[in-house]
């Protein structure tokens, strides 16, 4: 500690310096490993880390650049090898999904089949939806971070090293927050979730303007000398907090809750009716445990198999697969299954599903076809039997928007409404407006075909 040499001739300052280098190298490796993992999971994260890496590389010395390139290559190779081996184990063949991701979205530009947006989408809609009440503070933080990027020779007389470092980091974050959405705007298909990784950066930039604006109003000194301005700021702060709590609760518990509730309903129906077997000593045939479900909804409307966990639930939904194996001429005229349904629901069901199951018009006794009270009085010609066409299920799910069409098509059939759940007060997609409705295949007595 007094600068004395050890047996190797190293002073205590040398030891401290070495420990600092080792600790810095460890932190660098941790950061690079996490960065590489983020890029493998989502290749577009590479844009964020490139902005940070380029800035760090420009500022570094030659020795630091050598270390940075060496460690980036080492950590990147480790994560890349782990990713390739994991994909080989899962897919049972050698594949590289990130390359497929880039080929699909960039080279073939197939993402446009899921929608096109204006060039200013991230500016006019993305950032406002992402930040909500913090948008003004983030914009102020962006502006301050960009205009404060002055040269070190000008800043040393007025700023210490800590302030300079904070200014440099702020400028890097602000630059990243502008470059990433600018590059993503070159792609026609845009979604708010594509810029989710920028949210921590934007919160950091918004923190200083936010605290400098509200802190004087809520500090202990303001309680002694309360002014009109401080009272207004306190009220505004309370409003912002209340608004964010309301938005959080509404979007997680109310808005689009029906698409989750219907899966809970279907799962419980399967557990209650299809997993119930007769006692072994009875003469009743064991029931079929397969439950059939059909979703006449826009694709990806529900969480699907993450909630329908039972293997005995056989379900189908309208697809929206992109034209991967088609040439340019075929792509120009391609219409996916969901679009074909909503363009002509009646014609789609008539062509793809055939006539719906009809109730028998004559009275008669039928033995249970599926065991344990599952006798049904439904005509057996409920499907057209064509290979590849969808079968009429025991549970048919759709949005309220399609209710009138379904009533017209299924008039006189064996389907009756058996569940209805609130989904949303409003929706930007006209196809998803209203409640979520379930119609069940029923018998003449009104009981379900699958569990009469």
GROMACS .gro file of C-alpha atoms in nm:
model
  452
    1UNK     CA    1   0.000   0.000   0.000
    2UNK     CA    2   0.301   0.229   0.042
    3UNK     CA    3   0.423   0.157  -0.309
    4UNK     CA    4   0.681  -0.105  -0.197
    5UNK     CA    5   0.795  -0.368  -0.446
    6UNK     CA    6   0.703  -0.736  -0.401
    7UNK     CA    7   0.927  -1.028  -0.489
    8UNK     CA    8   0.843  -0.985  -0.856
    9UNK     CA    9   0.924  -0.617  -0.857
   10UNK     CA   10   0.563  -0.504  -0.882
   11UNK     CA   11   0.435  -0.218  -0.672
   12UNK     CA   12   0.093  -0.199  -0.511
   13UNK     CA   13  -0.010   0.048  -0.782
   14UNK     CA   14   0.078  -0.211  -1.045
   15UNK     CA   15  -0.135  -0.469  -0.867
   16UNK     CA   16  -0.430  -0.233  -0.850
   17UNK     CA   17  -0.389  -0.155  -1.217
   18UNK     CA   18  -0.378  -0.525  -1.309
   19UNK     CA   19  -0.686  -0.600  -1.100
   20UNK     CA   20  -0.862  -0.314  -1.274
   21UNK     CA   21  -0.770  -0.452  -1.616
   22UNK     CA   22  -0.889  -0.802  -1.525
   23UNK     CA   23  -1.214  -0.666  -1.384
   24UNK     CA   24  -1.268  -0.450  -1.691
   25UNK     CA   25  -1.201  -0.743  -1.924
   26UNK     CA   26  -1.452  -0.958  -1.731
   27UNK     CA   27  -1.719  -0.689  -1.759
   28UNK     CA   28  -1.647  -0.650  -2.130
   29UNK     CA   29  -1.688  -1.022  -2.188
   30UNK     CA   30  -2.016  -1.032  -1.998
   31UNK     CA   31  -2.147  -0.742  -2.205
   32UNK     CA   32  -2.036  -0.898  -2.534
   33UNK     CA   33  -2.185  -1.236  -2.446
   34UNK     CA   34  -2.520  -1.077  -2.365
   35UNK     CA   35  -2.503  -0.865  -2.679
   36UNK     CA   36  -2.429  -1.170  -2.894
   37UNK     CA   37  -2.714  -1.362  -2.732
   38UNK     CA   38  -2.954  -1.072  -2.800
   39UNK     CA   39  -2.849  -1.066  -3.166
   40UNK     CA   40  -2.898  -1.442  -3.206
   41UNK     CA   41  -3.244  -1.426  -3.049
   42UNK     CA   42  -3.344  -1.122  -3.255
   43UNK     CA   43  -3.111  -1.037  -3.547
   44UNK     CA   44  -3.237  -0.676  -3.563
   45UNK     CA   45  -3.076  -0.618  -3.222
   46UNK     CA   46  -2.753  -0.608  -3.419
   47UNK     CA   47  -2.844  -0.251  -3.518
   48UNK     CA   48  -2.837  -0.139  -3.155
   49UNK     CA   49  -2.508  -0.305  -3.074
   50UNK     CA   50  -2.345  -0.185  -3.395
   51UNK     CA   51  -2.422   0.174  -3.295
   52UNK     CA   52  -2.260   0.117  -2.955
   53UNK     CA   53  -1.966  -0.080  -3.099
   54UNK     CA   54  -1.882   0.173  -3.369
   55UNK     CA   55  -1.884   0.459  -3.118
   56UNK     CA   56  -1.664   0.262  -2.877
   57UNK     CA   57  -1.425   0.160  -3.155
   58UNK     CA   58  -1.381   0.518  -3.277
   59UNK     CA   59  -1.299   0.649  -2.928
   60UNK     CA   60  -1.066   0.362  -2.834
   61UNK     CA   61  -0.689   0.354  -2.859
   62UNK     CA   62  -0.515   0.106  -3.088
   63UNK     CA   63  -0.455  -0.132  -2.798
   64UNK     CA   64  -0.817  -0.106  -2.685
   65UNK     CA   65  -0.939  -0.165  -3.040
   66UNK     CA   66  -0.735  -0.485  -3.059
   67UNK     CA   67  -0.885  -0.608  -2.731
   68UNK     CA   68  -1.237  -0.512  -2.842
   69UNK     CA   69  -1.213  -0.694  -3.176
   70UNK     CA   70  -1.052  -1.001  -3.016
   71UNK     CA   71  -1.311  -1.031  -2.740
   72UNK     CA   72  -1.602  -0.960  -2.975
   73UNK     CA   73  -1.485  -1.238  -3.206
   74UNK     CA   74  -1.436  -1.478  -2.914
   75UNK     CA   75  -1.769  -1.410  -2.739
   76UNK     CA   76  -1.960  -1.396  -3.066
   77UNK     CA   77  -1.816  -1.729  -3.178
   78UNK     CA   78  -1.909  -1.896  -2.848
   79UNK     CA   79  -2.273  -1.782  -2.864
   80UNK     CA   80  -2.294  -1.861  -3.235
   81UNK     CA   81  -2.163  -2.213  -3.181
   82UNK     CA   82  -2.407  -2.268  -2.894
   83UNK     CA   83  -2.694  -2.145  -3.110
   84UNK     CA   84  -2.601  -2.369  -3.404
   85UNK     CA   85  -2.570  -2.676  -3.182
   86UNK     CA   86  -2.905  -2.601  -3.012
   87UNK     CA   87  -3.078  -2.566  -3.349
   88UNK     CA   88  -2.916  -2.887  -3.470
   89UNK     CA   89  -3.046  -3.071  -3.163
   90UNK     CA   90  -3.398  -2.927  -3.200
   91UNK     CA   91  -3.449  -2.944  -3.578
   92UNK     CA   92  -3.242  -3.262  -3.627
   93UNK     CA   93  -3.065  -3.095  -3.917
   94UNK     CA   94  -2.804  -2.825  -3.966
   95UNK     CA   95  -2.977  -2.489  -3.996
   96UNK     CA   96  -2.920  -2.123  -3.913
   97UNK     CA   97  -3.251  -1.943  -3.830
   98UNK     CA   98  -3.105  -1.588  -3.815
   99UNK     CA   99  -2.996  -1.619  -4.178
  100UNK     CA  100  -3.341  -1.748  -4.267
  101UNK     CA  101  -3.489  -1.453  -4.078
  102UNK     CA  102  -3.290  -1.203  -4.282
  103UNK     CA  103  -3.362  -1.385  -4.609
  104UNK     CA  104  -3.735  -1.388  -4.538
  105UNK     CA  105  -3.769  -1.026  -4.423
  106UNK     CA  106  -3.501  -0.848  -4.626
  107UNK     CA  107  -3.414  -1.046  -4.939
  108UNK     CA  108  -3.766  -1.168  -5.019
  109UNK     CA  109  -3.953  -0.892  -4.833
  110UNK     CA  110  -4.231  -1.135  -4.744
  111UNK     CA  111  -4.320  -0.944  -4.428
  112UNK     CA  112  -4.525  -0.703  -4.641
  113UNK     CA  113  -4.798  -0.968  -4.655
  114UNK     CA  114  -4.865  -0.888  -4.288
  115UNK     CA  115  -4.921  -0.520  -4.361
  116UNK     CA  116  -4.753  -0.203  -4.488
  117UNK     CA  117  -4.701   0.120  -4.296
  118UNK     CA  118  -4.599   0.476  -4.374
  119UNK     CA  119  -4.232   0.572  -4.356
  120UNK     CA  120  -4.297   0.787  -4.046
  121UNK     CA  121  -4.474   0.509  -3.852
  122UNK     CA  122  -4.214   0.481  -3.574
  123UNK     CA  123  -4.206   0.858  -3.531
  124UNK     CA  124  -4.580   0.924  -3.546
  125UNK     CA  125  -4.709   0.605  -3.382
  126UNK     CA  126  -4.426   0.383  -3.258
  127UNK     CA  127  -4.263   0.618  -3.007
  128UNK     CA  128  -4.597   0.762  -2.879
  129UNK     CA  129  -4.733   0.411  -2.815
  130UNK     CA  130  -4.408   0.298  -2.658
  131UNK     CA  131  -4.358   0.596  -2.425
  132UNK     CA  132  -4.714   0.731  -2.370
  133UNK     CA  133  -4.684   0.997  -2.095
  134UNK     CA  134  -4.303   0.992  -2.103
  135UNK     CA  135  -4.288   1.099  -2.468
  136UNK     CA  136  -4.227   1.474  -2.400
  137UNK     CA  137  -3.947   1.399  -2.154
  138UNK     CA  138  -3.784   1.149  -2.391
  139UNK     CA  139  -3.790   1.402  -2.675
  140UNK     CA  140  -3.632   1.666  -2.452
  141UNK     CA  141  -3.371   1.414  -2.340
  142UNK     CA  142  -3.294   1.323  -2.701
  143UNK     CA  143  -3.249   1.687  -2.795
  144UNK     CA  144  -3.026   1.768  -2.497
  145UNK     CA  145  -2.809   1.461  -2.551
  146UNK     CA  146  -2.754   1.547  -2.916
  147UNK     CA  147  -2.677   1.919  -2.875
  148UNK     CA  148  -2.443   1.857  -2.579
  149UNK     CA  149  -2.198   1.656  -2.793
  150UNK     CA  150  -1.920   1.915  -2.789
  151UNK     CA  151  -1.552   1.840  -2.824
  152UNK     CA  152  -1.346   1.756  -2.513
  153UNK     CA  153  -1.116   2.056  -2.565
  154UNK     CA  154  -1.413   2.287  -2.529
  155UNK     CA  155  -1.570   2.099  -2.240
  156UNK     CA  156  -1.278   2.051  -1.996
  157UNK     CA  157  -1.286   2.407  -1.861
  158UNK     CA  158  -1.651   2.367  -1.768
  159UNK     CA  159  -1.703   1.993  -1.711
  160UNK     CA  160  -1.523   1.730  -1.510
  161UNK     CA  161  -1.444   1.380  -1.634
  162UNK     CA  162  -1.760   1.229  -1.485
  163UNK     CA  163  -1.983   1.482  -1.657
  164UNK     CA  164  -1.802   1.431  -1.987
  165UNK     CA  165  -1.854   1.055  -1.964
  166UNK     CA  166  -2.226   1.101  -1.893
  167UNK     CA  167  -2.257   1.340  -2.188
  168UNK     CA  168  -2.077   1.096  -2.418
  169UNK     CA  169  -2.299   0.805  -2.312
  170UNK     CA  170  -2.610   1.017  -2.352
  171UNK     CA  171  -2.504   1.113  -2.704
  172UNK     CA  172  -2.444   0.748  -2.795
  173UNK     CA  173  -2.784   0.645  -2.662
  174UNK     CA  174  -2.959   0.930  -2.842
  175UNK     CA  175  -2.786   0.844  -3.168
  176UNK     CA  176  -2.888   0.480  -3.130
  177UNK     CA  177  -3.249   0.580  -3.058
  178UNK     CA  178  -3.257   0.768  -3.389
  179UNK     CA  179  -3.056   0.537  -3.616
  180UNK     CA  180  -3.239   0.213  -3.530
  181UNK     CA  181  -3.593   0.331  -3.615
  182UNK     CA  182  -3.456   0.512  -3.921
  183UNK     CA  183  -3.309   0.187  -4.056
  184UNK     CA  184  -3.620  -0.016  -3.964
  185UNK     CA  185  -3.831   0.242  -4.147
  186UNK     CA  186  -3.675   0.123  -4.472
  187UNK     CA  187  -3.878  -0.198  -4.434
  188UNK     CA  188  -4.242  -0.166  -4.540
  189UNK     CA  189  -4.381  -0.380  -4.258
  190UNK     CA  190  -4.350  -0.204  -3.922
  191UNK     CA  191  -4.467  -0.290  -3.569
  192UNK     CA  192  -4.419  -0.124  -3.232
  193UNK     CA  193  -4.265  -0.441  -3.091
  194UNK     CA  194  -3.973  -0.405  -3.332
  195UNK     CA  195  -3.848  -0.104  -3.131
  196UNK     CA  196  -3.920  -0.249  -2.784
  197UNK     CA  197  -3.545  -0.300  -2.720
  198UNK     CA  198  -3.505   0.080  -2.735
  199UNK     CA  199  -3.736   0.136  -2.438
  200UNK     CA  200  -3.462   0.120  -2.168
  201UNK     CA  201  -3.254   0.367  -2.371
  202UNK     CA  202  -3.547   0.605  -2.404
  203UNK     CA  203  -3.622   0.581  -2.031
  204UNK     CA  204  -3.261   0.672  -1.950
  205UNK     CA  205  -3.283   0.975  -2.178
  206UNK     CA  206  -3.619   1.077  -2.028
  207UNK     CA  207  -3.504   1.035  -1.666
  208UNK     CA  208  -3.306   1.360  -1.633
  209UNK     CA  209  -3.574   1.592  -1.782
  210UNK     CA  210  -3.841   1.412  -1.580
  211UNK     CA  211  -3.661   1.444  -1.245
  212UNK     CA  212  -3.547   1.802  -1.306
  213UNK     CA  213  -3.906   1.900  -1.381
  214UNK     CA  214  -4.082   1.726  -1.090
  215UNK     CA  215  -3.815   1.693  -0.818
  216UNK     CA  216  -3.830   2.055  -0.699
  217UNK     CA  217  -4.206   2.022  -0.652
  218UNK     CA  218  -4.185   1.707  -0.437
  219UNK     CA  219  -3.867   1.786  -0.242
  220UNK     CA  220  -3.891   1.855   0.135
  221UNK     CA  221  -3.821   2.223   0.074
  222UNK     CA  222  -4.134   2.255  -0.139
  223UNK     CA  223  -4.348   2.136   0.153
  224UNK     CA  224  -4.242   2.447   0.348
  225UNK     CA  225  -4.270   2.695   0.063
  226UNK     CA  226  -4.561   2.571  -0.148
  227UNK     CA  227  -4.626   2.772  -0.462
  228UNK     CA  228  -4.887   2.753  -0.733
  229UNK     CA  229  -4.632   2.607  -0.975
  230UNK     CA  230  -4.531   2.329  -0.734
  231UNK     CA  231  -4.895   2.242  -0.669
  232UNK     CA  232  -4.960   2.219  -1.043
  233UNK     CA  233  -4.654   1.997  -1.089
  234UNK     CA  234  -4.765   1.768  -0.807
  235UNK     CA  235  -5.109   1.739  -0.963
  236UNK     CA  236  -4.955   1.664  -1.303
  237UNK     CA  237  -4.727   1.400  -1.152
  238UNK     CA  238  -5.023   1.234  -0.978
  239UNK     CA  239  -5.216   1.241  -1.307
  240UNK     CA  240  -4.927   1.080  -1.497
  241UNK     CA  241  -4.892   0.804  -1.237
  242UNK     CA  242  -5.267   0.740  -1.229
  243UNK     CA  243  -5.287   0.736  -1.608
  244UNK     CA  244  -5.004   0.483  -1.638
  245UNK     CA  245  -5.160   0.259  -1.372
  246UNK     CA  246  -5.494   0.277  -1.553
  247UNK     CA  247  -5.336   0.198  -1.891
  248UNK     CA  248  -5.145  -0.094  -1.741
  249UNK     CA  249  -5.449  -0.243  -1.570
  250UNK     CA  250  -5.682  -0.186  -1.865
  251UNK     CA  251  -5.453  -0.334  -2.129
  252UNK     CA  252  -5.362  -0.639  -1.917
  253UNK     CA  253  -5.701  -0.727  -1.766
  254UNK     CA  254  -5.974  -0.577  -1.988
  255UNK     CA  255  -5.864  -0.500  -2.344
  256UNK     CA  256  -5.873  -0.811  -2.566
  257UNK     CA  257  -5.941  -1.032  -2.265
  258UNK     CA  258  -6.191  -1.246  -2.455
  259UNK     CA  259  -5.928  -1.419  -2.668
  260UNK     CA  260  -5.771  -1.545  -2.345
  261UNK     CA  261  -6.096  -1.628  -2.165
  262UNK     CA  262  -6.221  -1.841  -2.454
  263UNK     CA  263  -5.915  -2.066  -2.432
  264UNK     CA  264  -5.971  -2.112  -2.059
  265UNK     CA  265  -6.332  -2.202  -2.137
  266UNK     CA  266  -6.230  -2.458  -2.401
  267UNK     CA  267  -5.967  -2.611  -2.177
  268UNK     CA  268  -6.213  -2.648  -1.891
  269UNK     CA  269  -6.474  -2.795  -2.128
  270UNK     CA  270  -6.224  -3.058  -2.232
  271UNK     CA  271  -6.129  -3.135  -1.873
  272UNK     CA  272  -6.491  -3.158  -1.759
  273UNK     CA  273  -6.652  -3.345  -2.049
  274UNK     CA  274  -6.385  -3.520  -2.251
  275UNK     CA  275  -6.154  -3.650  -1.979
  276UNK     CA  276  -6.443  -3.804  -1.783
  277UNK     CA  277  -6.464  -4.181  -1.827
  278UNK     CA  278  -6.736  -4.421  -1.709
  279UNK     CA  279  -6.669  -4.660  -1.419
  280UNK     CA  280  -6.494  -4.980  -1.521
  281UNK     CA  281  -6.782  -5.202  -1.399
  282UNK     CA  282  -7.045  -5.039  -1.624
  283UNK     CA  283  -7.146  -5.153  -1.970
  284UNK     CA  284  -7.108  -4.799  -2.113
  285UNK     CA  285  -6.838  -4.759  -2.375
  286UNK     CA  286  -6.555  -4.530  -2.285
  287UNK     CA  287  -6.592  -4.184  -2.431
  288UNK     CA  288  -6.377  -4.044  -2.706
  289UNK     CA  289  -6.138  -3.798  -2.545
  290UNK     CA  290  -6.078  -3.596  -2.862
  291UNK     CA  291  -6.237  -3.251  -2.870
  292UNK     CA  292  -6.253  -3.064  -3.202
  293UNK     CA  293  -6.227  -2.684  -3.217
  294UNK     CA  294  -6.226  -2.440  -3.508
  295UNK     CA  295  -6.128  -2.070  -3.504
  296UNK     CA  296  -6.283  -1.852  -3.776
  297UNK     CA  297  -6.073  -1.553  -3.677
  298UNK     CA  298  -5.782  -1.353  -3.820
  299UNK     CA  299  -5.462  -1.548  -3.778
  300UNK     CA  300  -5.275  -1.517  -3.447
  301UNK     CA  301  -5.587  -1.387  -3.269
  302UNK     CA  302  -5.532  -1.618  -2.970
  303UNK     CA  303  -5.226  -1.753  -2.782
  304UNK     CA  304  -5.317  -2.092  -2.928
  305UNK     CA  305  -5.128  -2.392  -2.788
  306UNK     CA  306  -4.974  -2.205  -2.497
  307UNK     CA  307  -5.323  -2.228  -2.340
  308UNK     CA  308  -5.473  -2.530  -2.518
  309UNK     CA  309  -5.233  -2.761  -2.340
  310UNK     CA  310  -5.423  -3.090  -2.374
  311UNK     CA  311  -5.315  -3.313  -2.661
  312UNK     CA  312  -5.676  -3.435  -2.688
  313UNK     CA  313  -5.786  -3.095  -2.823
  314UNK     CA  314  -5.774  -3.110  -3.202
  315UNK     CA  315  -5.796  -2.753  -3.330
  316UNK     CA  316  -5.761  -2.564  -3.655
  317UNK     CA  317  -5.752  -2.193  -3.734
  318UNK     CA  318  -5.746  -1.973  -4.040
  319UNK     CA  319  -5.393  -1.947  -4.169
  320UNK     CA  320  -5.196  -1.657  -4.312
  321UNK     CA  321  -4.886  -1.831  -4.436
  322UNK     CA  322  -4.671  -1.615  -4.667
  323UNK     CA  323  -4.600  -1.731  -5.024
  324UNK     CA  324  -4.255  -1.868  -4.954
  325UNK     CA  325  -4.226  -2.108  -5.246
  326UNK     CA  326  -4.391  -1.893  -5.513
  327UNK     CA  327  -4.251  -1.687  -5.796
  328UNK     CA  328  -4.315  -1.315  -5.839
  329UNK     CA  329  -4.622  -1.370  -6.060
  330UNK     CA  330  -4.784  -1.608  -5.812
  331UNK     CA  331  -4.708  -1.376  -5.522
  332UNK     CA  332  -4.883  -1.087  -5.695
  333UNK     CA  333  -5.213  -1.277  -5.695
  334UNK     CA  334  -5.168  -1.466  -5.368
  335UNK     CA  335  -5.441  -1.432  -5.103
  336UNK     CA  336  -5.400  -1.615  -4.773
  337UNK     CA  337  -5.671  -1.822  -4.609
  338UNK     CA  338  -5.782  -1.560  -4.356
  339UNK     CA  339  -5.821  -1.293  -4.625
  340UNK     CA  340  -6.019  -1.532  -4.842
  341UNK     CA  341  -6.257  -1.601  -4.555
  342UNK     CA  342  -6.321  -1.235  -4.475
  343UNK     CA  343  -6.357  -1.146  -4.844
  344UNK     CA  344  -6.642  -1.396  -4.879
  345UNK     CA  345  -6.729  -1.580  -4.555
  346UNK     CA  346  -7.028  -1.764  -4.700
  347UNK     CA  347  -6.845  -1.881  -5.010
  348UNK     CA  348  -6.539  -1.981  -4.808
  349UNK     CA  349  -6.736  -2.202  -4.569
  350UNK     CA  350  -6.937  -2.355  -4.854
  351UNK     CA  351  -6.624  -2.437  -5.053
  352UNK     CA  352  -6.375  -2.523  -4.776
  353UNK     CA  353  -6.605  -2.683  -4.518
  354UNK     CA  354  -6.910  -2.803  -4.706
  355UNK     CA  355  -7.265  -2.800  -4.566
  356UNK     CA  356  -7.281  -2.767  -4.187
  357UNK     CA  357  -7.411  -3.056  -3.971
  358UNK     CA  358  -7.792  -3.050  -3.966
  359UNK     CA  359  -8.034  -3.171  -3.703
  360UNK     CA  360  -8.245  -3.478  -3.792
  361UNK     CA  361  -8.596  -3.378  -3.887
  362UNK     CA  362  -8.748  -3.711  -3.780
  363UNK     CA  363  -8.772  -3.857  -3.434
  364UNK     CA  364  -8.589  -4.174  -3.359
  365UNK     CA  365  -8.372  -4.355  -3.110
  366UNK     CA  366  -7.998  -4.372  -3.164
  367UNK     CA  367  -7.742  -4.553  -2.958
  368UNK     CA  368  -7.461  -4.337  -2.820
  369UNK     CA  369  -7.206  -4.301  -3.097
  370UNK     CA  370  -6.925  -4.182  -2.871
  371UNK     CA  371  -7.005  -4.344  -2.537
  372UNK     CA  372  -7.112  -4.205  -2.197
  373UNK     CA  373  -7.420  -4.017  -2.304
  374UNK     CA  374  -7.271  -3.879  -2.620
  375UNK     CA  375  -7.546  -3.994  -2.851
  376UNK     CA  376  -7.625  -3.725  -3.103
  377UNK     CA  377  -7.899  -3.668  -3.351
  378UNK     CA  378  -7.687  -3.494  -3.611
  379UNK     CA  379  -7.677  -3.588  -3.976
  380UNK     CA  380  -7.344  -3.746  -4.065
  381UNK     CA  381  -7.293  -3.546  -4.385
  382UNK     CA  382  -7.164  -3.242  -4.200
  383UNK     CA  383  -6.843  -3.225  -4.404
  384UNK     CA  384  -6.780  -3.247  -4.773
  385UNK     CA  385  -6.510  -3.506  -4.719
  386UNK     CA  386  -6.260  -3.348  -4.956
  387UNK     CA  387  -5.898  -3.402  -4.865
  388UNK     CA  388  -5.739  -3.096  -4.709
  389UNK     CA  389  -6.063  -2.914  -4.635
  390UNK     CA  390  -6.150  -2.811  -4.283
  391UNK     CA  391  -6.393  -3.024  -4.087
  392UNK     CA  392  -6.685  -2.878  -3.898
  393UNK     CA  393  -6.578  -2.890  -3.529
  394UNK     CA  394  -6.774  -2.940  -3.211
  395UNK     CA  395  -6.676  -2.589  -3.098
  396UNK     CA  396  -6.673  -2.301  -3.347
  397UNK     CA  397  -6.518  -1.969  -3.233
  398UNK     CA  398  -6.545  -1.630  -3.403
  399UNK     CA  399  -6.570  -1.258  -3.329
  400UNK     CA  400  -6.899  -1.075  -3.295
  401UNK     CA  401  -6.828  -0.895  -3.621
  402UNK     CA  402  -6.902  -1.223  -3.805
  403UNK     CA  403  -7.208  -1.317  -3.598
  404UNK     CA  404  -7.474  -1.218  -3.852
  405UNK     CA  405  -7.296  -1.409  -4.127
  406UNK     CA  406  -7.266  -1.717  -3.906
  407UNK     CA  407  -7.636  -1.701  -3.818
  408UNK     CA  408  -7.722  -1.696  -4.186
  409UNK     CA  409  -7.489  -1.979  -4.285
  410UNK     CA  410  -7.564  -2.201  -3.984
  411UNK     CA  411  -7.940  -2.149  -3.978
  412UNK     CA  412  -8.106  -2.486  -3.918
  413UNK     CA  413  -7.776  -2.654  -3.835
  414UNK     CA  414  -7.675  -2.828  -3.515
  415UNK     CA  415  -7.484  -2.525  -3.385
  416UNK     CA  416  -7.605  -2.309  -3.098
  417UNK     CA  417  -7.435  -2.036  -2.898
  418UNK     CA  418  -7.287  -2.180  -2.580
  419UNK     CA  419  -7.045  -1.910  -2.463
  420UNK     CA  420  -6.986  -1.541  -2.516
  421UNK     CA  421  -6.712  -1.331  -2.362
  422UNK     CA  422  -6.626  -0.963  -2.369
  423UNK     CA  423  -6.313  -0.887  -2.569
  424UNK     CA  424  -6.267  -0.513  -2.622
  425UNK     CA  425  -6.445  -0.179  -2.620
  426UNK     CA  426  -6.269  -0.080  -2.942
  427UNK     CA  427  -6.025  -0.228  -3.191
  428UNK     CA  428  -5.826  -0.094  -3.485
  429UNK     CA  429  -5.895  -0.415  -3.681
  430UNK     CA  430  -6.258  -0.430  -3.797
  431UNK     CA  431  -6.239  -0.810  -3.812
  432UNK     CA  432  -6.171  -0.832  -3.438
  433UNK     CA  433  -6.446  -0.601  -3.314
  434UNK     CA  434  -6.698  -0.713  -3.052
  435UNK     CA  435  -6.723  -1.014  -2.823
  436UNK     CA  436  -6.570  -1.356  -2.871
  437UNK     CA  437  -6.845  -1.610  -2.938
  438UNK     CA  438  -6.847  -1.990  -2.918
  439UNK     CA  439  -7.108  -2.200  -3.095
  440UNK     CA  440  -7.132  -2.566  -2.999
  441UNK     CA  441  -7.262  -2.860  -3.197
  442UNK     CA  442  -7.580  -2.964  -3.012
  443UNK     CA  443  -7.836  -3.245  -3.012
  444UNK     CA  444  -8.210  -3.213  -3.064
  445UNK     CA  445  -8.252  -3.178  -2.688
  446UNK     CA  446  -8.008  -2.892  -2.678
  447UNK     CA  447  -7.713  -3.072  -2.521
  448UNK     CA  448  -7.368  -3.065  -2.673
  449UNK     CA  449  -7.278  -3.314  -2.943
  450UNK     CA  450  -6.956  -3.395  -2.772
  451UNK     CA  451  -7.093  -3.417  -2.418
  452UNK     CA  452  -7.468  -3.465  -2.433
   0.00000   0.00000   0.00000
